[in-house]
XYZ file of C-alpha atoms in Angstrom:
612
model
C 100.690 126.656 109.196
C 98.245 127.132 111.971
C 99.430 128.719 114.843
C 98.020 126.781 117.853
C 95.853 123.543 117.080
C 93.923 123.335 120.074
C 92.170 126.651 118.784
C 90.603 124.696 115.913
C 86.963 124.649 115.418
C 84.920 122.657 112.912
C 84.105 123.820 109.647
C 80.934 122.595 108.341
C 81.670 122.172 104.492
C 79.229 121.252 101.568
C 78.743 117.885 101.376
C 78.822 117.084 97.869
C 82.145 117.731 97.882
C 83.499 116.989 101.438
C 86.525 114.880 101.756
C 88.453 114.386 104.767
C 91.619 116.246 103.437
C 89.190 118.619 100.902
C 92.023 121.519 100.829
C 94.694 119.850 102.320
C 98.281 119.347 100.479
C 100.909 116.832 101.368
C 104.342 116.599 100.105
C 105.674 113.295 100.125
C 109.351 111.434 99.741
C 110.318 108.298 100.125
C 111.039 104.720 98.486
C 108.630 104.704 95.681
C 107.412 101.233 96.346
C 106.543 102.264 100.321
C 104.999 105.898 98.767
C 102.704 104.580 96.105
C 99.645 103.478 98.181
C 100.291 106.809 100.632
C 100.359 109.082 97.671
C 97.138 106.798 95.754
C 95.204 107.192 98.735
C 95.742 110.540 100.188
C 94.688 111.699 96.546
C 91.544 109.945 96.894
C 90.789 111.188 100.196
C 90.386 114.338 99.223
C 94.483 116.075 99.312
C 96.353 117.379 96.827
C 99.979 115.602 96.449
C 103.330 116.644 95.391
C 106.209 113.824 94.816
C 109.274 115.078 95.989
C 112.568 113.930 97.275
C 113.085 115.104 100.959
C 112.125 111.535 102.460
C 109.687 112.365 104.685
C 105.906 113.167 103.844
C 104.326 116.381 105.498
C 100.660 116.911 105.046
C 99.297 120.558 106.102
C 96.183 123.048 105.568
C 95.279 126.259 106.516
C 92.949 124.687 109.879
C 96.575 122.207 110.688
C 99.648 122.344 111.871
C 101.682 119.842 109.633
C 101.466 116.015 110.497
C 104.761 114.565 109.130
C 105.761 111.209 108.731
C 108.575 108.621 107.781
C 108.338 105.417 106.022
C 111.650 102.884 105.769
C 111.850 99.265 104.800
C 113.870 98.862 108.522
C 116.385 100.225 110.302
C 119.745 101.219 108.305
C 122.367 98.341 108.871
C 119.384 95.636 109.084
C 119.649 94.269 105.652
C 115.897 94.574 105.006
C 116.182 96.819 101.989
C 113.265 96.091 99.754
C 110.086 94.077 99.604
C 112.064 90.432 99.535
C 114.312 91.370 102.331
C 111.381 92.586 104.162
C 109.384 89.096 103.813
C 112.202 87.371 104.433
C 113.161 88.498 108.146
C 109.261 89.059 109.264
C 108.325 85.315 108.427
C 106.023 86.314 105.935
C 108.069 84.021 103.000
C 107.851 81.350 105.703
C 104.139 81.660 106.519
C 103.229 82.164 102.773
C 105.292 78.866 101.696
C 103.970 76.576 104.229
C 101.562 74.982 101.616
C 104.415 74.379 99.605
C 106.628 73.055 102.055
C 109.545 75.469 101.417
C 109.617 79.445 102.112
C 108.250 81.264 98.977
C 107.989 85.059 98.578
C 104.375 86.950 97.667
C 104.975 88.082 94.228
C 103.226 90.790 95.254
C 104.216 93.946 96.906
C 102.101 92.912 99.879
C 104.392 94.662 103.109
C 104.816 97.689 100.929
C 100.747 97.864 100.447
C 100.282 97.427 103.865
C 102.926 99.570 105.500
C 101.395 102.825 102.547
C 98.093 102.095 104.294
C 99.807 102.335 108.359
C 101.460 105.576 107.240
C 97.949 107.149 105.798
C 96.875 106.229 109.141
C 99.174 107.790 110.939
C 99.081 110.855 109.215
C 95.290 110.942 109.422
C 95.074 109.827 113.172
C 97.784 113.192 113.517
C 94.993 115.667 112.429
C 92.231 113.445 114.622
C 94.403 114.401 117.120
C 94.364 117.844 116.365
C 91.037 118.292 115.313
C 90.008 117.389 118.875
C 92.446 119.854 120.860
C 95.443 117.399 121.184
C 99.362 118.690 120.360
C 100.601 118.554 116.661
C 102.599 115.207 117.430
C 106.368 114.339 116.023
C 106.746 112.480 112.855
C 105.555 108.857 113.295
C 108.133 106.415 111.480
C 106.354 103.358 109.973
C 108.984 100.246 108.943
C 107.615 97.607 106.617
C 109.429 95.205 109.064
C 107.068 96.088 112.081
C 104.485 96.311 109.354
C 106.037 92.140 108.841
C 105.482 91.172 112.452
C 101.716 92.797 112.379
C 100.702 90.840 108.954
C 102.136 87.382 110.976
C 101.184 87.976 114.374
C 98.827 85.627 114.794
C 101.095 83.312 113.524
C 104.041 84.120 116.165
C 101.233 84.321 118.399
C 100.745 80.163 118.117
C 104.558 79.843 117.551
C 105.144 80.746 120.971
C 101.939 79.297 122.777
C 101.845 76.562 125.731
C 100.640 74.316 123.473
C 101.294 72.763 119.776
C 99.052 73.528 116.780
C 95.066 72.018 116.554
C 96.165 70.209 113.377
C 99.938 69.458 112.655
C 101.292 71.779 109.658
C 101.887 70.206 106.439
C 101.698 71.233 102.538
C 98.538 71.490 100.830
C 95.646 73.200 99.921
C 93.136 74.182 97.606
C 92.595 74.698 94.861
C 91.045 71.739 93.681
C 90.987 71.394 89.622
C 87.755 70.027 87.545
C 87.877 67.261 85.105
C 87.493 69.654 82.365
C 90.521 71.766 84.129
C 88.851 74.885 85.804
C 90.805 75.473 89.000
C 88.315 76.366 91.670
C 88.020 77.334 95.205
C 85.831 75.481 97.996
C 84.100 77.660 100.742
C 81.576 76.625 103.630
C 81.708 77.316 107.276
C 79.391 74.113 108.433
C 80.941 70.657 108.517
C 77.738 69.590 107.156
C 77.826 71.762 103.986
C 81.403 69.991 103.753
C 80.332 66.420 104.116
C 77.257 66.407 101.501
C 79.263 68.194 99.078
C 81.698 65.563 98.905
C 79.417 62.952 99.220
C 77.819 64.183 96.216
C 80.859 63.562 94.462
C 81.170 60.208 95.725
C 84.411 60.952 97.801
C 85.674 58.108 100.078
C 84.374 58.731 103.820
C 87.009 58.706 105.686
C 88.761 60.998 103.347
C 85.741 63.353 104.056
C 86.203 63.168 107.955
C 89.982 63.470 107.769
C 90.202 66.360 105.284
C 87.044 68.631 107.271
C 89.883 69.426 110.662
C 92.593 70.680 108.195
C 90.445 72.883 105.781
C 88.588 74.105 109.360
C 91.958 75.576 110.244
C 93.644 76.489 107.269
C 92.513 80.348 108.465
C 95.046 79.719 111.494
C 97.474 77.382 109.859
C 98.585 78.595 106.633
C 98.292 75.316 105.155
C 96.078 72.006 104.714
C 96.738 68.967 104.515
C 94.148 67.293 103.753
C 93.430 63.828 101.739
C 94.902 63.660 97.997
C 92.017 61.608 97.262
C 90.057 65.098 97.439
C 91.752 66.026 94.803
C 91.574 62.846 92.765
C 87.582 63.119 93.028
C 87.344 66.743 91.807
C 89.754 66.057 88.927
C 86.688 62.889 87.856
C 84.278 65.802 87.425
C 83.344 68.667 85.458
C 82.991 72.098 86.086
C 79.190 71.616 85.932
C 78.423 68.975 88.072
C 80.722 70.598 91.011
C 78.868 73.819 90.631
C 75.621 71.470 91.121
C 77.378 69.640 93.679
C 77.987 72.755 96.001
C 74.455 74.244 95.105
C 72.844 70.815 96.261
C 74.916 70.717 99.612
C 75.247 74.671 100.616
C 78.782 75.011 99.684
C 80.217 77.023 98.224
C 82.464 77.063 94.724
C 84.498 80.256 93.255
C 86.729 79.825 90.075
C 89.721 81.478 89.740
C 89.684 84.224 88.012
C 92.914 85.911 86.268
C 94.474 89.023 86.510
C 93.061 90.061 83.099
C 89.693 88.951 84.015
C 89.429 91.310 86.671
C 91.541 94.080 85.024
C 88.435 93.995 82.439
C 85.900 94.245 85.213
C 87.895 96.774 87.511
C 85.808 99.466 88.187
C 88.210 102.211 89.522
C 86.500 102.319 92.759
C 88.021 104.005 96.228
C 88.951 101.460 98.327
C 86.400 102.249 101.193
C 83.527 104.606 100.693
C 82.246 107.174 103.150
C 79.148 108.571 103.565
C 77.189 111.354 105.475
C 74.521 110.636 107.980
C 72.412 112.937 109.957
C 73.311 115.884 111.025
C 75.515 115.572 114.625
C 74.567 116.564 118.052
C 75.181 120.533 118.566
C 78.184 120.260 120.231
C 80.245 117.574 118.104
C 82.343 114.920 120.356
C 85.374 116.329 118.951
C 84.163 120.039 120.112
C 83.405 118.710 123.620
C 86.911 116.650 123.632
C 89.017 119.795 123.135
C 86.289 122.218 125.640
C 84.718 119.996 128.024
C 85.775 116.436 128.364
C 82.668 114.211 128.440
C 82.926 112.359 131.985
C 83.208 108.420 132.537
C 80.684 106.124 134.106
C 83.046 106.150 137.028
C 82.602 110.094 137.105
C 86.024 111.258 135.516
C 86.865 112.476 132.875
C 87.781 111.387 129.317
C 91.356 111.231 128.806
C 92.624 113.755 126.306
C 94.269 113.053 123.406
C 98.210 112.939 123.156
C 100.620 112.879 120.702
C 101.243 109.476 120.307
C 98.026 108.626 121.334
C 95.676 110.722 119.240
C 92.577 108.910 119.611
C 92.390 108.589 123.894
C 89.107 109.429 124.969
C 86.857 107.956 121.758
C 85.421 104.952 122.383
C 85.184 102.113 119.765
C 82.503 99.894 120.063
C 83.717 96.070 117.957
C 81.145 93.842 117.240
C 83.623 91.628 115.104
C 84.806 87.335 114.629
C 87.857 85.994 113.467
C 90.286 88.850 111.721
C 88.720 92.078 109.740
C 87.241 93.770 112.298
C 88.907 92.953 115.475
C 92.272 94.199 113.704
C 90.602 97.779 112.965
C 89.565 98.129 116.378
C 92.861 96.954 117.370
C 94.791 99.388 115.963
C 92.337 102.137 117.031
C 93.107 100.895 120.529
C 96.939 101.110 119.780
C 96.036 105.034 118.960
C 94.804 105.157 122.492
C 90.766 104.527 121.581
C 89.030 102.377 124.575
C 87.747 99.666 122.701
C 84.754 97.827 123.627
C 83.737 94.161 122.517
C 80.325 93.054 122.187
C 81.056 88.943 122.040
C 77.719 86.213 122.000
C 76.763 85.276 125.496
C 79.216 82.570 126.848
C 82.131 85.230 124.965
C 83.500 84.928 121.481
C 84.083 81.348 121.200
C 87.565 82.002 119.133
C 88.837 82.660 122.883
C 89.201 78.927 123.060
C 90.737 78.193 119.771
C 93.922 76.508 120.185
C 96.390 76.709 120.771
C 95.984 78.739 123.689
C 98.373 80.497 126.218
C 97.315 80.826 129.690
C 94.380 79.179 129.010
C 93.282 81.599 126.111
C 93.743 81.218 122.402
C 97.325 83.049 121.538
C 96.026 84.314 118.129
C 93.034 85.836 119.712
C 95.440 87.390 121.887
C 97.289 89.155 119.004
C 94.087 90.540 117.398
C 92.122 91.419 120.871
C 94.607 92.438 124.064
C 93.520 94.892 125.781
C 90.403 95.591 124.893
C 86.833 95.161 127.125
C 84.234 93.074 126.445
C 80.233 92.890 127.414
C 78.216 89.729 126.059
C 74.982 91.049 124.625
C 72.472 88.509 122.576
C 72.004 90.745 119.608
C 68.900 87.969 118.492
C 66.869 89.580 122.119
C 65.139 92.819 122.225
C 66.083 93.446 125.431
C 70.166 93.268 124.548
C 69.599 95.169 121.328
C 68.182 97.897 123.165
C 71.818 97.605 125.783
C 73.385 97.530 122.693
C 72.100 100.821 121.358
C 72.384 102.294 125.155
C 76.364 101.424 124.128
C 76.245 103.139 121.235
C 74.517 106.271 122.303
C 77.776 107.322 123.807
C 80.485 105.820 121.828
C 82.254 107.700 118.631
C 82.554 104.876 116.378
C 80.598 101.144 115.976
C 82.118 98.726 113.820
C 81.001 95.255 113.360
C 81.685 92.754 110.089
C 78.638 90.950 110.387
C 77.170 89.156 107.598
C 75.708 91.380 104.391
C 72.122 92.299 105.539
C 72.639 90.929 109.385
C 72.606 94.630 110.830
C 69.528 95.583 108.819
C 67.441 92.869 109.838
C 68.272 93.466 113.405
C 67.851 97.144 113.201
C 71.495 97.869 113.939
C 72.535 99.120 110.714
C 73.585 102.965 109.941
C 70.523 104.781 109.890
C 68.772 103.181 112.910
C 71.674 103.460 115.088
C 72.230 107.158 113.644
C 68.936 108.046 115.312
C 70.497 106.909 118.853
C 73.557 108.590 117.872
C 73.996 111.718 115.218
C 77.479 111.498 115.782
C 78.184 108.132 115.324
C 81.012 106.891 112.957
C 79.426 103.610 112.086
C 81.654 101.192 110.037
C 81.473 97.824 108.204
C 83.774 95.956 106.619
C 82.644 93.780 104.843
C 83.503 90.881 101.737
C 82.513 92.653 98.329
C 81.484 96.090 99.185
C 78.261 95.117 96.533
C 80.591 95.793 93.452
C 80.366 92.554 92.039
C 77.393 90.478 90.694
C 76.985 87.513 92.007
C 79.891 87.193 94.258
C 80.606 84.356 96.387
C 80.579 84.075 100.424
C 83.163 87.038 101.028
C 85.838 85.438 102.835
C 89.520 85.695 102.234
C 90.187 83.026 99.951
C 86.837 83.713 98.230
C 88.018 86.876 97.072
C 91.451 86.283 96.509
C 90.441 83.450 93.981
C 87.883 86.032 92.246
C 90.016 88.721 92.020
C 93.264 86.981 90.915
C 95.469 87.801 93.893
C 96.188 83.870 93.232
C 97.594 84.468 89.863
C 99.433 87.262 91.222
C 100.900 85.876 94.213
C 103.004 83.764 92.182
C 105.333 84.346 89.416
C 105.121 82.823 85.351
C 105.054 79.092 85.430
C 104.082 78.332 88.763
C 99.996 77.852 89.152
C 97.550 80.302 89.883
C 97.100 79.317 93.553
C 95.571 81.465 96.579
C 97.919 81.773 99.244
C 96.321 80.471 102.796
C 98.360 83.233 104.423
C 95.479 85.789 105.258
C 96.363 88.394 102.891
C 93.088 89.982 102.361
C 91.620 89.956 106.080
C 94.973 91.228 107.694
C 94.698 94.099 104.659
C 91.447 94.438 104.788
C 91.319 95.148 108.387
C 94.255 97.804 107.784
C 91.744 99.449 105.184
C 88.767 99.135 108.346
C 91.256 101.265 110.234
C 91.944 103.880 107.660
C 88.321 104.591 107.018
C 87.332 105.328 110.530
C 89.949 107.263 110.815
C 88.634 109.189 107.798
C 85.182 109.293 109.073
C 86.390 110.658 112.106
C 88.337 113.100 110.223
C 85.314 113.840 107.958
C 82.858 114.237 111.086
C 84.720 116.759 112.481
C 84.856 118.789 109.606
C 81.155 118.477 108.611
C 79.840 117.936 111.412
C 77.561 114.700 110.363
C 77.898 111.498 111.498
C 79.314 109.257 109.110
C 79.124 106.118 107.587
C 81.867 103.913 106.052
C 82.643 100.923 104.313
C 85.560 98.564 103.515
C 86.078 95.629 102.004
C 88.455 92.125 101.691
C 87.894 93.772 97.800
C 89.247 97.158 98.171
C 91.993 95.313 99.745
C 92.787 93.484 97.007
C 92.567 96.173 94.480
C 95.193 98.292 96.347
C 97.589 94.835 96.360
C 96.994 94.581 92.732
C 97.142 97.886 91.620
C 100.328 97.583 89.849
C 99.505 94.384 88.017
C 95.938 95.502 86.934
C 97.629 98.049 85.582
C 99.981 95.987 83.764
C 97.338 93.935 82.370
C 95.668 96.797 80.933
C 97.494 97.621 78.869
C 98.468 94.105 77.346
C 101.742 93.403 79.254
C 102.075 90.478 81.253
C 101.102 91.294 84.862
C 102.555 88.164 86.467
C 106.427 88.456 87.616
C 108.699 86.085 86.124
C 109.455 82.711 86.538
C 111.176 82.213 89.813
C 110.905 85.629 91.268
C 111.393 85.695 94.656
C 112.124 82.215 95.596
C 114.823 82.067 98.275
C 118.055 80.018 97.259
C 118.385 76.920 99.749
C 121.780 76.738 101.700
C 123.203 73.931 104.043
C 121.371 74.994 107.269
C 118.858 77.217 105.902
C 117.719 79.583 102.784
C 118.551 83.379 101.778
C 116.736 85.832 100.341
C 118.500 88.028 97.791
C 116.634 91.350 97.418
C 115.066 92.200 94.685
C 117.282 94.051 92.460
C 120.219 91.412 93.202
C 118.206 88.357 92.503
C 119.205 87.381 89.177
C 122.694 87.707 89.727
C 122.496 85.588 92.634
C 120.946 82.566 91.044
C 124.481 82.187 89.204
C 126.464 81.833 92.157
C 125.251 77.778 93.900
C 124.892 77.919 97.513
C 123.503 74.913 98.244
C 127.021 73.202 99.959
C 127.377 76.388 102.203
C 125.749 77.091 104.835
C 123.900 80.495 105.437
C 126.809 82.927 106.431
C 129.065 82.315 104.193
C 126.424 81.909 101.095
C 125.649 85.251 102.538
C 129.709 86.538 102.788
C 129.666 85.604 98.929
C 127.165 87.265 97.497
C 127.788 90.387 99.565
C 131.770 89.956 98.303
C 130.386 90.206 95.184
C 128.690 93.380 95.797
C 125.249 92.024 95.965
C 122.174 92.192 98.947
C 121.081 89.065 100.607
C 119.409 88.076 103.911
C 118.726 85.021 105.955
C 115.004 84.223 106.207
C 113.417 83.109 109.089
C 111.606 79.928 109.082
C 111.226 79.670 112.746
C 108.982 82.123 114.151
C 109.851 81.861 117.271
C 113.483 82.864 116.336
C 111.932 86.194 115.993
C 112.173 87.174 119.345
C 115.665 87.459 119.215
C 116.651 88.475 115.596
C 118.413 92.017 115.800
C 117.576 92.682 111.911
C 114.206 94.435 113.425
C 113.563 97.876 114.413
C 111.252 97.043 117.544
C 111.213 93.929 119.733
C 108.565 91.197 120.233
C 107.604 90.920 123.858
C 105.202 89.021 125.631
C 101.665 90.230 127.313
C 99.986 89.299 130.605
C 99.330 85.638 129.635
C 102.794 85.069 128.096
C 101.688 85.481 124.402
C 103.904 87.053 121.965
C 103.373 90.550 121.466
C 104.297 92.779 118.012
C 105.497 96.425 118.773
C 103.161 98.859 117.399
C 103.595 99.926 113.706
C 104.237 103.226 113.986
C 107.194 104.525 115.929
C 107.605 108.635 116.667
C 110.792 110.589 116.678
């Protein structure tokens, strides 16, 4: 154990084989289902792990006191218990099942993913911390139930705005299915790309104007409703002439792959990928942090970091749209980072997408509260060059701009390096350039390529994406984890670095367990029916996991939710209500932090991570 952190200094190790946690060892204890992505990732950052039983997870080296940390489905007494308790109470069954009309659980371990990923970064934002002269911090708790409210906060966010939804929520949704009976995924961003490719297939008109509002906002609703007579038109072609279709008009078309498909193809890769720049300025941001505070443009100086805020005084510099990237930054912010915004002149137009509270969109409330902004052109000279001004004194720039954007604007690693040695400069990004001709990298994109839709749902049921935003609200939780890791890895090598994640690393740590399974020939889908609530009088329940199938023998439907619930617990089994109001959530004492409201009088998550 080191014996005071704020003595550290940086070691400068080889970098062929630096890692951020290169000779560091964690034990770790816990459910095995919350543990698996902490213990899968820490390995691949560089530590050496030990499974144990003590319940907690303590990672230490010879230049760190011990970070520790906790991770818990919710607080004991709540009822959450497992993964289908913990969708349940968090609305994520509810969110998830809107295209079907009825809550439906992920068949996928998706809050257990996500809340392994918050804990890594807690532990690694703990020797951050350290590493720039702050105090060796209590253990931070992480609850897949706050990790619940994060993954739907942009949802609650609209749930509880001044105003009702853009386009009223209904079931439906892609995919849409060929004549010859590929199922098949529809992408384009321009209303005009939309129109042509439909017109191509000689869809009725006014089916094409009605259906364009719906799949616009399917990002934001969860659902779309469009026109059935969509899907009568795609089910009159084949595969080919849809392909031609969306080549003609600029759309774009992704079939869905299965889980065995991409278990073939799976290439093993980490999740992000970090990677050395130049060498940084002689004395490191982290070495001036913990001797001399750099001072503000208003003359002070930098606030020093704190236990539970590790990261104040590094300043994050966000040039990101819609989800990705504005949740990293987010959650660096949360850590105590001053996060910067570079938005389009006018301001990121998402500020105005409904609905809106207080006159400003609720879910870019959730993703972008407290954080400053500064409009700069990035098409001018003259802004680029107030961009890289910016960056010349920030820690870490992240952006998700399209693939090849930065480089043609001379913002990409190496050119913004030069400005800045010790720059942490980030991207995340669709497909990380690990797939041959992949499609446009958005969420449903890659969810159809990589099977997440096969996995989502259990045997019988089709192989449909969900339109909850899986991969961008895990995806930006992976953005997160590598800066964090680059800042780690800076300090220790003293480089800048550069680092990359993906919507695909994303969905490789959600299906890590069924890839697996479909390696080696078992069937990697759950079974029929898993994790479907049971409907009762007034409501549904959720029974967890390992009481399900003893549940479905008991009928419910004539009772309503307490005493369906009183039953099944007489009988010695687990069950919970699920919420299918959002709003509710405000007031539901199953969760282990409370929902609150920010300046403008949009709902507000607590943070993930709680300490002791």
């Amino acid at each position: 154990m080191a014996s005071s952190p704020t003595a550290h200094t940086a070691v400068r190790r080889p970098l062929d084989t630096a890692r951020p946690l290169d000779a560091l060892r964690c034990d770790i204890g816990g459910p095995e289902p919350l543990t698996r992505v902490v213990s899968d990732h820490l390995r691949r950052l560089g530590a050496t792990v030990k499974d144990g039983d003590s319940g907690h997870i303590a990672l230490d080296g010879a230049e760190f006191a011990p970070v520790t940390a906790r991770t818990a489905w919710g607080t004991e007494g709540s009822g959450i218990e497992d993964e289908a308790t913990a969708q349940a109470v968090t609305g994520v069954m509810a969110v998830h099942g809107r295209r079907h009309g009825t809550p439906r659980g992920l068949a996928v371990d998706y809050l257990a993913t996500a809340t392994g990923v918050l804990t890594v970064q807690g532990l690694l934002a703990g020797l951050v911390g350290q590493a720039r002269g702050g105090p060796a911090a209590p253990a931070r708790t992480t609850t897949a139930d706050r990790t619940g409210l994060l993954t739907v906060s942009q949802y609650l966010a609209a749930a509880g705005a001044d105003e009702p939804e853009a386009v009223e929520p209904g079931p439906g949704g892609p995919p849409f299915t060929s004549s010859d009976g590929v199922l098949f995924e529809l992408e384009t961003l321009d209303p005009g790309a939309w129109a042509a490719f439909w017109r191509t297939l000689e869809a009725p008109a006014d089916a094409i104007r009605a259906g364009w509002r719906p799949f616009q906002f399917r990002y934001a609703t969860a659902c779309a409703p469009f026109p059935v007579d969509l899907h009568e038109v795609t089910r009159r072609h084949p595969w080919a002439a849809i392909r031609q279709a969306a080549a003609r008009s600029g759309a774009e078309v992704c079939r869905l792959r299965t889980l065995a498909e991409r278990a073939a193809e799976d290439d093993g890769a980490d999740p992000w990928s970090l990677r050395a720049l130049g060498p940084a300025r002689a004395a490191t941001r982290a070495g001036r942090t913990a001797t001399a505070p750099r001072a503000t443009a208003a003359g002070t100086s930098a606030p020093a970091p704190t236990a539970d805020l590790p990261l104040a005084g590094l300043t994050v510099l966000e040039a990101g749209r819609r989800i990705q990237a504005p949740l990293a930054a987010h959650l660096l912010g949360l850590l105590g980072a001053r996060v910067i915004r570079i938005e389009p002149p006018g301001g990121d137009p998402l500020r105005g997408m409904p609905p809106a509270c207080d006159g400003i969109s609720a879910r870019w409330l959730a993703l972008n509260r407290g954080k400053e902004a500064v409009e700069i052109d990035i098409k001018a000279p003259g802004d680029r060059t107030r961009l890289r001004a910016l960056v010349a004194d920030a820690d870490v720039f992240l952006h998700n701009w399209a693939p090849g954007k930065a480089a043609e604007l001379q913002l990409d690693a190496v050119h913004l390096a030069a400005v800045n040695p010790s720059l942490v400069y980030a991207y995340t990004g669709g497909w990380a350039d690990r797939i041959d001709d992949a499609p446009m990298g958005t969420d449903f994109m890659v969810q159809a390529r990589t099977g997440v839709g096969e996995a989502a749902h259990p045997a019988g049921e089709p192989p449909v994406p969900s339109l909850m935003t899986l991969l961008d609200v895990l995806g930006g939780l992976h953005g997160t984890e590598a800066v964090l890791a680059g800042l780690l890895l800076r300090w220790r090598t003293g480089h800048g670095v550069r680092v990359e994640s993906s919507l695909l690393g994303a969905a490789d740590s959600l299906l890590a367990p069924a890839l697996r399974r479909a390696a080696t020939g078992a069937d990697p889908r759950r079974p029929a029916g898993f994790r479907h609530p049971l409907r009762t009088s007034d409501g549904w329940i959720a029974p967890s996991d390992g009481s399900a199938a003893a549940a479905a023998a008991y009928d419910v439907t004539g009772m309503c939710t307490e005493d369906a619930l009183d039953q099944l617990r007489g009988h010695g089994l687990t069950a919970t209500a699920v919420t299918t109001d959002l709003s509710a959530l405000h007031h539901d004492p199953r969760l282990s932090g409370p929902i609150g409201r920010d300046a403008h009088g949009a709902p507000a998550v607590p943070d993930p991570w709680s300490l002791a």
